[in-house]
Short mmCIF file of C-alpha atoms in Angstrom, two decimals:
data_model
loop_
_atom_site.label_atom_id
_atom_site.label_comp_id
_atom_site.label_asym_id
_atom_site.label_seq_id
_atom_site.Cartn_x
_atom_site.Cartn_y
_atom_site.Cartn_z
CA MET A 1 -32.30 16.58 1.52
CA SER A 2 -33.92 13.86 3.60
CA PRO A 3 -33.12 10.26 2.81
CA ALA A 4 -35.72 8.06 1.22
CA PRO A 5 -37.00 5.62 3.83
CA ASN A 6 -35.72 2.66 1.81
CA LYS A 7 -32.22 4.13 1.68
CA PRO A 8 -30.91 3.98 5.25
CA TRP A 9 -27.28 4.54 4.18
CA LYS A 10 -25.83 7.80 3.02
CA ALA A 11 -22.55 7.64 1.15
CA LEU A 12 -20.02 10.28 0.20
CA ILE A 13 -17.75 9.85 -2.83
CA VAL A 14 -14.48 11.78 -2.68
CA ASP A 15 -12.10 11.72 -5.63
CA ASP A 16 -10.58 14.46 -7.73
CA GLU A 17 -11.18 12.54 -10.94
CA GLU A 18 -14.69 12.67 -12.35
CA LEU A 19 -14.31 9.27 -14.02
CA ALA A 20 -13.12 7.64 -10.82
CA ARG A 21 -16.19 8.99 -9.00
CA HIS A 22 -18.32 7.70 -11.81
CA VAL A 23 -17.12 4.13 -11.36
CA ILE A 24 -18.09 4.19 -7.68
CA ARG A 25 -21.43 5.84 -8.36
CA GLU A 26 -22.19 3.22 -10.98
CA PHE A 27 -21.24 0.33 -8.70
CA LEU A 28 -23.41 1.81 -5.96
CA GLN A 29 -26.47 1.74 -8.20
CA SER A 30 -26.87 -1.94 -7.51
CA HIS A 31 -26.91 -1.24 -3.78
CA GLU A 32 -30.37 0.20 -3.47
CA GLU A 33 -30.10 0.71 0.24
CA ILE A 34 -27.30 3.26 -0.27
CA GLU A 35 -27.93 6.81 -1.32
CA VAL A 36 -25.09 8.94 -2.70
CA ALA A 37 -25.45 12.08 -0.61
CA ALA A 38 -22.69 14.05 -2.33
CA GLU A 39 -19.62 13.85 -4.52
CA CYS A 40 -16.51 15.85 -3.72
CA ALA A 41 -13.52 16.66 -5.92
CA ASN A 42 -11.10 17.56 -3.15
CA GLY A 43 -10.41 17.12 0.53
CA MET A 44 -11.76 20.50 1.58
CA GLU A 45 -15.13 19.84 -0.04
CA ALA A 46 -15.17 16.47 1.63
CA VAL A 47 -14.76 17.93 5.11
CA LYS A 48 -17.62 20.35 4.46
CA ALA A 49 -19.82 17.64 2.98
CA VAL A 50 -19.30 15.40 6.01
CA ALA A 51 -20.53 18.19 8.29
CA GLU A 52 -23.45 18.95 6.03
CA HIS A 53 -24.71 15.49 5.05
CA LYS A 54 -23.55 13.38 8.02
CA PRO A 55 -22.91 10.34 5.81
CA ASN A 56 -22.45 6.90 7.29
CA LEU A 57 -20.04 5.68 4.63
CA ILE A 58 -17.24 7.51 2.80
CA PHE A 59 -15.36 6.44 -0.30
CA LEU A 60 -12.11 8.37 -0.07
CA ASP A 61 -9.24 8.88 -2.50
CA VAL A 62 -5.81 9.51 -0.97
CA GLN A 63 -4.03 11.90 -3.30
CA MET A 64 -6.16 14.95 -3.91
CA PRO A 65 -5.66 18.70 -4.15
CA LYS A 66 -5.80 20.81 -0.96
CA LEU A 67 -6.21 17.98 1.54
CA THR A 68 -5.21 14.35 1.12
CA GLY A 69 -7.51 11.57 2.21
CA PHE A 70 -5.51 11.23 5.44
CA ASP A 71 -5.82 14.96 6.13
CA VAL A 72 -9.58 14.61 5.74
CA LEU A 73 -9.66 11.77 8.26
CA GLU A 74 -7.66 13.83 10.71
CA LEU A 75 -10.28 16.55 10.49
CA ILE A 76 -13.44 14.46 10.60
CA GLY A 77 -12.23 11.82 13.05
CA THR A 78 -12.85 8.11 12.74
CA GLU A 79 -16.55 8.15 13.59
CA VAL A 80 -17.70 7.61 10.01
CA PRO A 81 -16.53 4.37 8.36
CA VAL A 82 -14.12 5.11 5.52
CA ILE A 83 -13.24 2.99 2.53
CA PHE A 84 -10.08 4.17 0.80
CA VAL A 85 -10.06 3.97 -2.96
CA THR A 86 -6.64 4.61 -4.48
CA ALA A 87 -4.16 3.48 -7.10
CA TYR A 88 -1.39 3.38 -4.49
CA ASP A 89 -0.92 0.24 -2.43
CA GLN A 90 1.73 1.80 -0.16
CA TYR A 91 -0.81 3.58 2.03
CA ALA A 92 -2.52 0.38 3.16
CA MET A 93 -0.67 0.19 6.48
CA ARG A 94 -1.42 3.80 7.26
CA ALA A 95 -5.04 3.26 6.35
CA PHE A 96 -5.11 0.37 8.80
CA ASP A 97 -3.71 2.66 11.49
CA VAL A 98 -6.54 5.16 11.05
CA HIS A 99 -9.12 2.36 11.25
CA ALA A 100 -10.18 2.41 7.64
CA VAL A 101 -12.88 -0.16 6.99
CA ASP A 102 -11.43 -1.25 3.69
CA TYR A 103 -8.81 -0.36 1.11
CA LEU A 104 -9.76 -0.72 -2.54
CA LEU A 105 -7.18 -0.55 -5.31
CA LYS A 106 -7.87 1.08 -8.64
CA PRO A 107 -8.94 -0.16 -11.07
CA ILE A 108 -11.75 -1.44 -8.86
CA GLY A 109 -13.57 -4.68 -9.60
CA ARG A 110 -17.26 -5.12 -8.89
CA GLU A 111 -16.93 -8.11 -6.55
CA ARG A 112 -14.19 -6.55 -4.49
CA PHE A 113 -16.18 -3.34 -4.31
CA ASP A 114 -19.30 -5.15 -3.09
CA ALA A 115 -17.29 -6.90 -0.39
CA GLY A 116 -15.99 -3.50 0.68
CA VAL A 117 -19.48 -2.07 0.82
CA GLU A 118 -20.65 -4.95 3.02
CA ARG A 119 -17.78 -4.33 5.39
CA GLY A 120 -18.61 -0.63 5.36
CA LYS A 121 -22.22 -1.28 6.20
CA ALA A 122 -21.29 -3.61 9.02
CA ALA A 123 -18.91 -1.05 10.47
CA SER A 124 -21.47 1.66 9.98
CA ALA A 125 -24.07 -0.38 11.84
CA ARG A 126 -21.62 -0.77 14.74
CA LYS A 127 -20.50 2.84 14.78
CA CYS A 128 -23.32 5.17 13.90
CA ARG A 129 -26.55 3.23 13.46
CA PRO A 130 -28.45 3.96 10.27
CA ARG A 131 -31.72 5.83 10.42
CA THR A 132 -33.98 2.81 10.15
CA SER A 133 -33.37 -0.09 12.42
CA SER A 134 -34.34 -3.01 10.23
CA PRO A 135 -31.50 -3.94 7.84
CA PRO A 136 -28.11 -3.57 9.53
CA LEU A 137 -27.93 -6.81 11.43
CA ARG A 138 -28.95 -8.80 8.44
CA ALA A 139 -26.38 -6.90 6.44
CA LEU A 140 -23.51 -8.25 8.49
CA PRO A 141 -21.34 -10.27 6.11
CA ASN A 142 -20.43 -13.76 7.23
CA ASN A 143 -17.01 -13.58 5.56
CA SER A 144 -15.94 -10.25 6.90
CA SER A 145 -12.43 -11.37 7.76
CA SER A 146 -11.49 -12.24 4.22
CA ALA A 147 -12.04 -8.76 2.89
CA TRP A 148 -8.72 -7.50 4.18
CA SER A 149 -6.66 -10.28 2.67
CA MET B 1 44.77 13.32 8.65
CA HIS B 2 48.51 13.10 8.01
CA PRO B 3 49.06 10.78 5.03
CA LEU B 4 52.06 9.04 6.63
CA LEU B 5 50.41 8.26 9.94
CA THR B 6 49.16 4.84 9.01
CA ARG B 7 51.00 1.85 10.39
CA ASN B 8 52.43 0.59 7.07
CA ARG B 9 53.48 3.95 5.69
CA LEU B 10 55.09 5.04 8.93
CA ARG B 11 57.10 1.83 9.00
CA LEU B 12 58.37 2.39 5.44
CA TYR B 13 59.16 6.01 6.21
CA LEU B 14 61.21 5.12 9.27
CA LEU B 15 62.91 2.34 7.33
CA ALA B 16 64.14 4.95 4.86
CA TRP B 17 66.05 6.60 7.71
CA VAL B 18 67.91 3.43 8.68
CA PRO B 19 70.87 3.77 6.23
CA LEU B 20 71.44 7.30 7.51
CA ILE B 21 71.43 6.08 11.08
CA ALA B 22 73.84 3.27 10.18
CA VAL B 23 76.31 5.67 8.58
CA SER B 24 76.13 8.00 11.59
CA ILE B 25 76.76 5.15 13.99
CA TYR B 26 79.77 4.15 11.98
CA VAL B 27 81.13 7.69 11.90
CA LEU B 28 80.46 8.31 15.58
CA ALA B 29 82.04 5.02 16.64
CA THR B 30 85.10 4.98 14.43
CA ARG B 31 86.09 8.66 14.20
CA GLY B 32 85.48 9.67 17.80
CA THR B 33 85.69 8.63 21.34
CA LEU B 34 82.31 6.93 21.63
CA GLY B 35 81.82 3.21 22.02
CA TRP B 36 79.51 1.31 19.62
CA LEU B 37 76.70 1.17 22.12
CA GLN B 38 76.77 4.88 22.89
CA ALA B 39 77.12 5.74 19.21
CA THR B 40 74.12 3.57 18.36
CA ALA B 41 71.91 4.99 21.09
CA LEU B 42 72.82 8.57 20.25
CA ALA B 43 72.38 8.17 16.48
CA ILE B 44 69.04 6.42 16.83
CA ALA B 45 67.72 9.01 19.28
CA VAL B 46 68.88 11.97 17.20
CA PHE B 47 67.59 10.68 13.86
CA LEU B 48 64.36 9.23 15.19
CA PHE B 49 63.64 12.65 16.66
CA TYR B 50 64.37 14.29 13.33
CA ALA B 51 62.36 11.72 11.36
CA LEU B 52 59.32 12.59 13.44
CA LEU B 53 60.06 16.31 13.23
CA CYS B 54 60.20 16.09 9.43
CA LEU B 55 56.66 14.74 9.37
CA SER B 56 55.58 18.26 10.18
CA ALA B 57 56.47 19.22 6.58
CA TRP B 58 52.96 18.14 5.74
CA TYR B 59 51.43 21.31 7.16
CA PRO B 60 53.42 23.86 5.14
CA CYS B 61 53.02 21.58 2.09
CA ARG B 62 49.28 21.62 2.50
CA ALA B 63 49.27 25.36 3.05
CA THR B 64 51.28 26.01 -0.13
CA PRO B 65 49.76 23.72 -2.75
CA LEU B 66 51.90 23.37 -5.87
CA GLY B 67 50.88 25.62 -8.72
CA LYS B 68 48.48 27.60 -6.56
CA VAL B 69 50.93 29.90 -4.78
CA SER B 70 53.75 32.04 -6.16
CA PHE B 71 57.18 30.50 -6.52
CA ILE B 72 58.65 33.09 -4.15
CA ARG B 73 56.19 32.20 -1.45
CA PHE B 74 56.77 28.51 -2.07
CA LEU B 75 60.54 28.96 -1.76
CA LEU B 76 60.35 31.21 1.28
CA THR B 77 57.97 28.94 3.14
CA HIS B 78 60.00 25.79 2.75
CA LEU B 79 63.47 27.31 3.12
CA THR B 80 62.43 29.07 6.30
CA ALA B 81 60.88 25.90 7.62
CA ALA B 82 63.99 23.94 6.64
CA ALA B 83 66.26 26.38 8.48
CA ILE B 84 64.09 26.33 11.59
CA MET B 85 63.76 22.56 11.62
CA SER B 86 67.46 21.99 11.07
CA LEU B 87 68.26 24.46 13.84
CA ILE B 88 65.92 22.70 16.20
CA TRP B 89 67.49 19.41 15.23
CA THR B 90 71.09 20.46 15.75
CA GLN B 91 70.28 22.08 19.08
CA ALA B 92 68.27 19.07 20.17
CA GLY B 93 71.12 16.82 19.07
CA ALA B 94 73.55 18.78 21.17
CA ALA B 95 71.20 18.74 24.14
CA LEU B 96 70.70 15.02 23.77
CA SER B 97 74.43 14.37 23.62
CA TYR B 98 74.89 16.50 26.70
CA ALA B 99 72.27 14.49 28.54
CA VAL B 100 73.47 11.07 27.48
CA LEU B 101 77.25 11.42 27.51
CA SER B 102 79.72 12.03 30.31
CA PRO B 103 81.07 15.63 30.41
CA GLU B 104 84.46 14.56 29.00
CA LYS B 105 82.97 12.71 26.11
CA PHE B 106 80.52 15.53 25.43
CA ALA B 107 83.41 18.01 25.31
CA ALA B 108 85.34 15.71 23.00
CA ILE B 109 82.44 15.23 20.62
CA THR B 110 81.67 18.94 20.60
CA ARG B 111 85.27 19.65 19.67
CA GLN B 112 85.21 16.98 17.05
CA PHE B 113 82.08 18.25 15.31
CA GLU B 114 82.70 21.97 15.77
CA PRO B 115 84.26 22.52 12.32
CA GLN B 116 81.48 20.52 10.65
CA HIS B 117 78.70 22.47 12.28
CA ASN B 118 77.65 24.16 9.07
CA SER B 119 77.58 20.99 7.03
CA ILE B 120 75.49 19.22 9.68
CA PHE B 121 73.06 22.12 9.58
CA THR B 122 72.95 21.85 5.77
CA VAL B 123 72.36 18.10 5.93
CA GLY B 124 69.46 18.73 8.32
CA ALA B 125 67.96 21.32 5.99
CA LEU B 126 68.35 19.02 2.97
CA LEU B 127 66.75 16.13 4.83
CA TYR B 128 63.83 18.35 5.69
CA LEU B 129 63.49 19.47 2.06
CA LEU B 130 63.56 15.82 1.00
CA SER B 131 60.67 15.26 3.36
CA VAL B 132 58.87 18.24 1.77
CA ALA B 133 59.27 16.62 -1.65
CA LEU B 134 57.98 13.32 -0.28
CA HIS B 135 54.94 15.05 1.17
CA TYR B 136 54.15 16.76 -2.11
CA VAL B 137 54.29 13.39 -3.84
CA LEU B 138 51.94 11.93 -1.23
CA ILE B 139 49.52 14.85 -1.54
CA ALA B 140 49.47 14.46 -5.33
CA MET B 141 48.85 10.72 -4.98
CA GLU B 142 46.04 11.32 -2.56
CA ALA B 143 44.46 13.93 -4.81
CA SER B 144 44.58 11.70 -7.87
CA ARG B 145 43.09 8.82 -5.93
CA GLU B 146 40.31 11.07 -4.67
CA ALA B 147 39.61 12.33 -8.18
CA GLU B 148 39.47 8.76 -9.39
CA ALA B 149 37.07 7.77 -6.64
CA ARG B 150 34.91 10.79 -7.36
CA MET B 151 34.80 9.94 -11.04
CA MET B 152 33.87 6.35 -10.26
CA GLU B 153 31.15 7.56 -7.96
CA THR B 154 29.75 9.96 -10.54
CA SER B 155 29.71 7.34 -13.25
CA ILE B 156 28.07 4.81 -10.96
CA MET B 157 25.49 7.35 -9.92
CA ALA B 158 24.84 8.31 -13.52
CA ARG B 159 24.39 4.72 -14.59
CA ASP B 160 22.19 4.11 -11.60
CA ALA B 161 20.09 7.11 -12.48
CA GLU B 162 19.89 5.95 -16.07
CA LEU B 163 18.67 2.53 -15.00
CA LYS B 164 16.23 3.89 -12.47
CA ALA B 165 14.95 6.43 -14.95
CA LEU B 166 14.30 3.80 -17.55
CA LYS B 167 12.72 1.41 -15.10
CA ALA B 168 10.55 4.11 -13.61
CA GLN B 169 9.38 5.39 -16.95
CA ILE B 170 6.12 3.55 -16.79
CA ASN B 171 4.75 4.72 -13.51
CA PRO B 172 2.45 1.93 -12.32
CA HIS B 173 0.06 4.40 -10.68
CA PHE B 174 -0.37 6.19 -13.95
CA LEU B 175 -1.29 2.84 -15.42
CA PHE B 176 -3.73 1.96 -12.60
CA ASN B 177 -5.47 5.31 -12.77
CA SER B 178 -5.74 5.12 -16.55
CA LEU B 179 -7.26 1.65 -16.34
CA ASN B 180 -9.73 2.96 -13.80
CA SER B 181 -10.67 5.74 -16.21
CA ILE B 182 -11.19 3.17 -18.96
CA SER B 183 -13.31 1.15 -16.58
CA ALA B 184 -15.51 4.21 -16.03
CA LEU B 185 -15.75 4.98 -19.74
CA THR B 186 -16.91 1.49 -20.67
CA SER B 187 -20.40 2.35 -19.46
CA ILE B 188 -20.45 6.09 -20.17
CA ASP B 189 -18.90 6.14 -23.60
CA PRO B 190 -17.64 2.79 -24.92
CA SER B 191 -15.97 4.29 -27.99
CA ARG B 192 -13.95 6.68 -25.85
CA ALA B 193 -13.00 3.73 -23.68
CA ARG B 194 -11.68 2.05 -26.79
CA ASP B 195 -9.78 5.19 -27.84
CA MET B 196 -8.21 5.31 -24.41
CA CYS B 197 -7.15 1.66 -24.72
CA VAL B 198 -5.49 2.45 -28.03
CA LEU B 199 -3.77 5.52 -26.57
CA LEU B 200 -2.52 3.55 -23.60
CA GLY B 201 -1.28 0.77 -25.89
CA ASP B 202 0.55 3.29 -28.10
CA PHE B 203 2.06 4.97 -25.09
CA LEU B 204 3.37 1.71 -23.66
CA ARG B 205 4.75 0.58 -27.02
CA LEU B 206 6.52 3.90 -27.59
CA THR B 207 7.93 3.97 -24.07
CA LEU B 208 9.38 0.49 -24.39
CA GLY B 209 10.68 1.21 -27.89
CA LEU B 210 12.32 4.53 -27.08
CA GLY B 211 13.80 3.20 -23.85
CA GLU B 212 16.00 0.80 -25.79
CA LYS B 213 17.67 3.48 -27.88
CA THR B 214 20.55 5.70 -26.79
CA SER B 215 19.30 8.77 -28.66
CA VAL B 216 15.96 9.77 -30.11
CA ARG B 217 14.80 12.71 -32.19
CA LEU B 218 12.88 15.34 -30.29
CA SER B 219 9.91 14.65 -32.59
CA GLU B 220 9.79 11.02 -31.37
CA GLU B 221 9.84 12.11 -27.75
CA LEU B 222 7.08 14.61 -28.53
CA ASP B 223 4.93 11.85 -30.04
CA LEU B 224 5.21 9.98 -26.80
CA LEU B 225 4.41 13.08 -24.76
CA GLN B 226 1.29 13.69 -26.85
CA LYS B 227 0.00 10.22 -26.08
CA TYR B 228 0.78 10.73 -22.44
CA MET B 229 -0.99 14.09 -22.32
CA ALA B 230 -3.99 12.72 -24.21
CA ILE B 231 -4.38 9.99 -21.59
CA GLU B 232 -4.00 12.43 -18.71
CA MET B 233 -6.52 14.76 -20.36
CA VAL B 234 -9.09 11.97 -20.24
CA ARG B 235 -8.32 11.49 -16.56
CA PHE B 236 -8.27 15.13 -15.54
CA GLY B 237 -10.80 16.43 -18.05
CA ALA B 238 -10.92 20.22 -18.33
CA ARG B 239 -8.48 20.55 -15.43
CA LEU B 240 -5.55 19.87 -17.73
CA GLN B 241 -4.72 22.31 -20.54
CA VAL B 242 -1.72 21.61 -22.74
CA HIS B 243 0.18 24.16 -24.83
CA GLU B 244 3.04 23.33 -27.13
CA GLU B 245 5.41 25.68 -28.87
CA ILE B 246 7.89 23.66 -30.85
CA GLN B 247 10.18 25.33 -33.32
CA GLU B 248 10.30 23.28 -36.55
CA GLU B 249 14.15 23.16 -36.69
CA SER B 250 14.33 21.67 -33.22
CA ARG B 251 12.34 18.56 -34.07
CA ALA B 252 15.31 16.77 -35.62
CA CYS B 253 17.56 17.33 -32.62
CA LEU B 254 18.77 14.23 -30.80
CA LEU B 255 18.45 13.74 -27.07
CA PRO B 256 18.49 10.85 -24.58
CA PRO B 257 15.19 8.95 -24.77
CA LEU B 258 12.49 9.61 -22.20
CA LEU B 259 14.30 12.69 -20.91
CA LEU B 260 11.27 14.95 -21.14
CA GLN B 261 8.60 12.41 -20.20
CA PRO B 262 9.44 12.50 -16.46
CA LEU B 263 9.36 16.30 -16.56
CA VAL B 264 5.90 16.35 -18.10
CA GLU B 265 4.70 13.61 -15.77
CA ASN B 266 6.02 15.65 -12.87
CA ALA B 267 4.18 18.71 -14.17
CA VAL B 268 0.90 16.80 -14.21
CA LYS B 269 1.39 14.83 -11.01
CA HIS B 270 2.74 17.56 -8.76
CA GLY B 271 1.39 20.61 -10.57
CA ILE B 272 -2.04 20.03 -12.05
CA ALA B 273 -3.12 17.29 -9.65
CA SER B 274 -2.63 19.60 -6.67
CA LEU B 275 -4.89 22.30 -8.09
CA PRO B 276 -8.66 21.84 -7.68
CA GLU B 277 -9.30 23.94 -10.78
CA GLY B 278 -6.37 22.46 -12.68
CA GLY B 279 -4.06 24.49 -14.89
CA ASP B 280 -1.66 24.59 -17.83
CA VAL B 281 1.26 22.45 -18.86
CA ARG B 282 3.41 24.25 -21.41
CA LEU B 283 6.17 22.77 -23.46
CA SER B 284 8.48 24.70 -25.74
CA ALA B 285 11.63 23.83 -27.69
CA HIS B 286 13.99 26.04 -29.67
CA ARG B 287 17.18 25.43 -31.57
CA GLU B 288 19.58 28.32 -31.88
CA THR B 289 23.31 28.59 -32.64
CA GLY B 290 24.04 24.95 -31.98
CA ARG B 291 22.08 24.80 -28.74
CA LEU B 292 18.76 23.18 -28.00
CA SER B 293 16.71 24.75 -25.25
CA ILE B 294 13.62 23.12 -23.82
CA LEU B 295 11.24 24.58 -21.31
CA VAL B 296 8.61 22.61 -19.40
CA GLU B 297 6.34 24.70 -17.19
CA ASN B 298 3.18 24.07 -15.27
CA SER B 299 0.74 25.88 -13.04
CA TRP B 300 1.26 24.86 -9.47
CA ASN B 301 0.33 25.50 -5.92
CA PRO B 302 3.49 26.70 -4.14
CA GLU B 303 1.87 26.05 -0.77
CA ALA B 304 1.07 22.39 -1.47
CA PRO B 305 3.23 20.16 0.72
CA PRO B 306 5.92 18.50 -1.41
CA ARG B 307 5.21 14.86 -1.98
CA ARG B 308 7.81 12.31 -1.11
CA SER B 309 8.58 11.30 -4.67
CA GLY B 310 8.75 14.93 -5.81
CA GLY B 311 12.20 15.95 -6.92
CA ARG B 312 13.46 12.44 -7.58
CA GLY B 313 12.21 12.55 -11.15
CA LEU B 314 13.85 15.93 -11.64
CA LYS B 315 17.08 14.75 -10.01
CA ASN B 316 17.20 11.77 -12.36
CA VAL B 317 16.83 13.97 -15.41
CA GLN B 318 19.60 16.21 -14.13
CA LEU B 319 21.93 13.26 -13.50
CA ARG B 320 21.24 11.81 -16.92
CA LEU B 321 22.05 15.14 -18.55
CA GLU B 322 25.26 15.38 -16.55
CA ALA B 323 26.27 11.85 -17.43
CA ARG B 324 25.66 12.46 -21.11
CA TYR B 325 26.92 15.99 -21.68
CA GLY B 326 28.96 16.87 -18.57
CA LYS B 327 29.26 20.62 -18.19
CA ASP B 328 27.98 21.18 -21.70
CA ALA B 329 24.35 20.95 -20.62
CA SER B 330 22.43 22.90 -18.05
CA PHE B 331 19.38 22.05 -15.98
CA ARG B 332 17.50 24.76 -14.13
CA VAL B 333 14.44 24.76 -11.95
CA ASN B 334 12.69 28.05 -11.39
CA THR B 335 10.00 28.25 -8.73
CA GLU B 336 9.86 32.02 -8.53
CA GLY B 337 6.86 32.85 -10.65
CA GLU B 338 3.33 31.68 -11.15
CA PHE B 339 4.64 28.70 -13.12
CA PHE B 340 6.93 25.92 -12.01
CA GLN B 341 9.62 25.93 -14.69
CA VAL B 342 12.25 23.40 -15.68
CA SER B 343 14.60 24.52 -18.42
CA LEU B 344 17.15 22.39 -20.21
CA ASN B 345 19.90 23.63 -22.46
CA LEU B 346 22.01 21.13 -24.35
CA PRO B 347 24.11 20.87 -27.49
CA ALA B 348 21.91 20.56 -30.56
CA GLU B 349 22.97 17.29 -32.14
CA SER B 350 21.28 15.92 -35.18
CA GLU B 351 21.75 12.68 -37.05
CA GLU B 352 24.04 14.22 -39.72
CA ASN B 353 26.63 15.63 -37.33
CA ALA B 354 26.24 13.19 -34.45
#
């Protein structure tokens, strides 16, 4: 599956709950530059999907069957920017340690999600360069520091 | 640790020997050839030595606990020890006198006490036996204090568990995840989103209501569990299958509120959530010959690493059962088979006989 030229970003959604994936998918619809490459229901699928689709943004749940979100990161490394999406706030410090781009708490709000996506795109532009060269620099948010507060 | 070897107790113990020492000094000084000074030194040395020797009664006392060994053994142990100790004492007394006194005075005192040798030996044995009695009293005191402390500890732990259990009933993450599900449903299926809101509202209301009572009917707890399961079934979809097998007579049984909810929550959180394909949660209750037995089982992945919070919920339920029913209730976890099983067995109380 080759990305449409107007969708330079490929995202992966990893969550064991169908409804939780749905929220993210729906929020991503308003980000036309991002294509959802795959959805995964557990950590093992996620590791495979990363190898297969080479996404440049991952939305990752922490508590999942087989492998947790942190296990996944251990396997795929920190090359791809990761945004954690979880109901648990106690993993935030650990997420920071593994260089997560952002940490979204369920239930997720639209504005907070969009801020996270902007951070993700900025990190992605720094780390792995999207396929087309035009948008990333413009996509850099000017309030990137506030997203972690 | 020897119970008398603390500074205050040792002082009291030695003080108890003082009258004896005083009498001996008087006897030694007035009925014999010794001066007051010599009499005092000798009496103090001899009795101080014996006072310390008698502390050793603790060991045979500990080795022959009252009521746990035969009377013959009890008697033999202490009489033998008394004879040995008294012998040691009299011989040591003689040796001490020999060392301290001049040969003439030693000869005089030996002559003087020769006829009373047997009674001195008897006094020594009796003193030792007195010390045995004292040690038994101390051991009993210690044991009762320990039992008291243990009981305090258990009751504190039980109350603590009770409080924690009630506070932890509404797991915030359950709430956050449910709200996230509702958030998803608002665009997919608004009427299901509304149903979920109602379910969540009912669940919260029931939890708060039941938590205030001391006992609830099993049927009330089951109502709550049904709401809980219905919410989790929205979250997990086809991954969660629920089976109930509730005997009609058991529904009226009374039990502590929110006793089963943590078990079912555990089954979902640690069982179903760790299986990609999901599985079953089964709940059954039976009442038979005055006993209520409840079984909560769930499919699980035995290889999944245990989560940090795992086991705390179970431990709380166990402590609450213990606090409420003591030895009259049992709590068992079986991880042998394909299903993770928790079984409870408790007295079947109902409102008429409670």
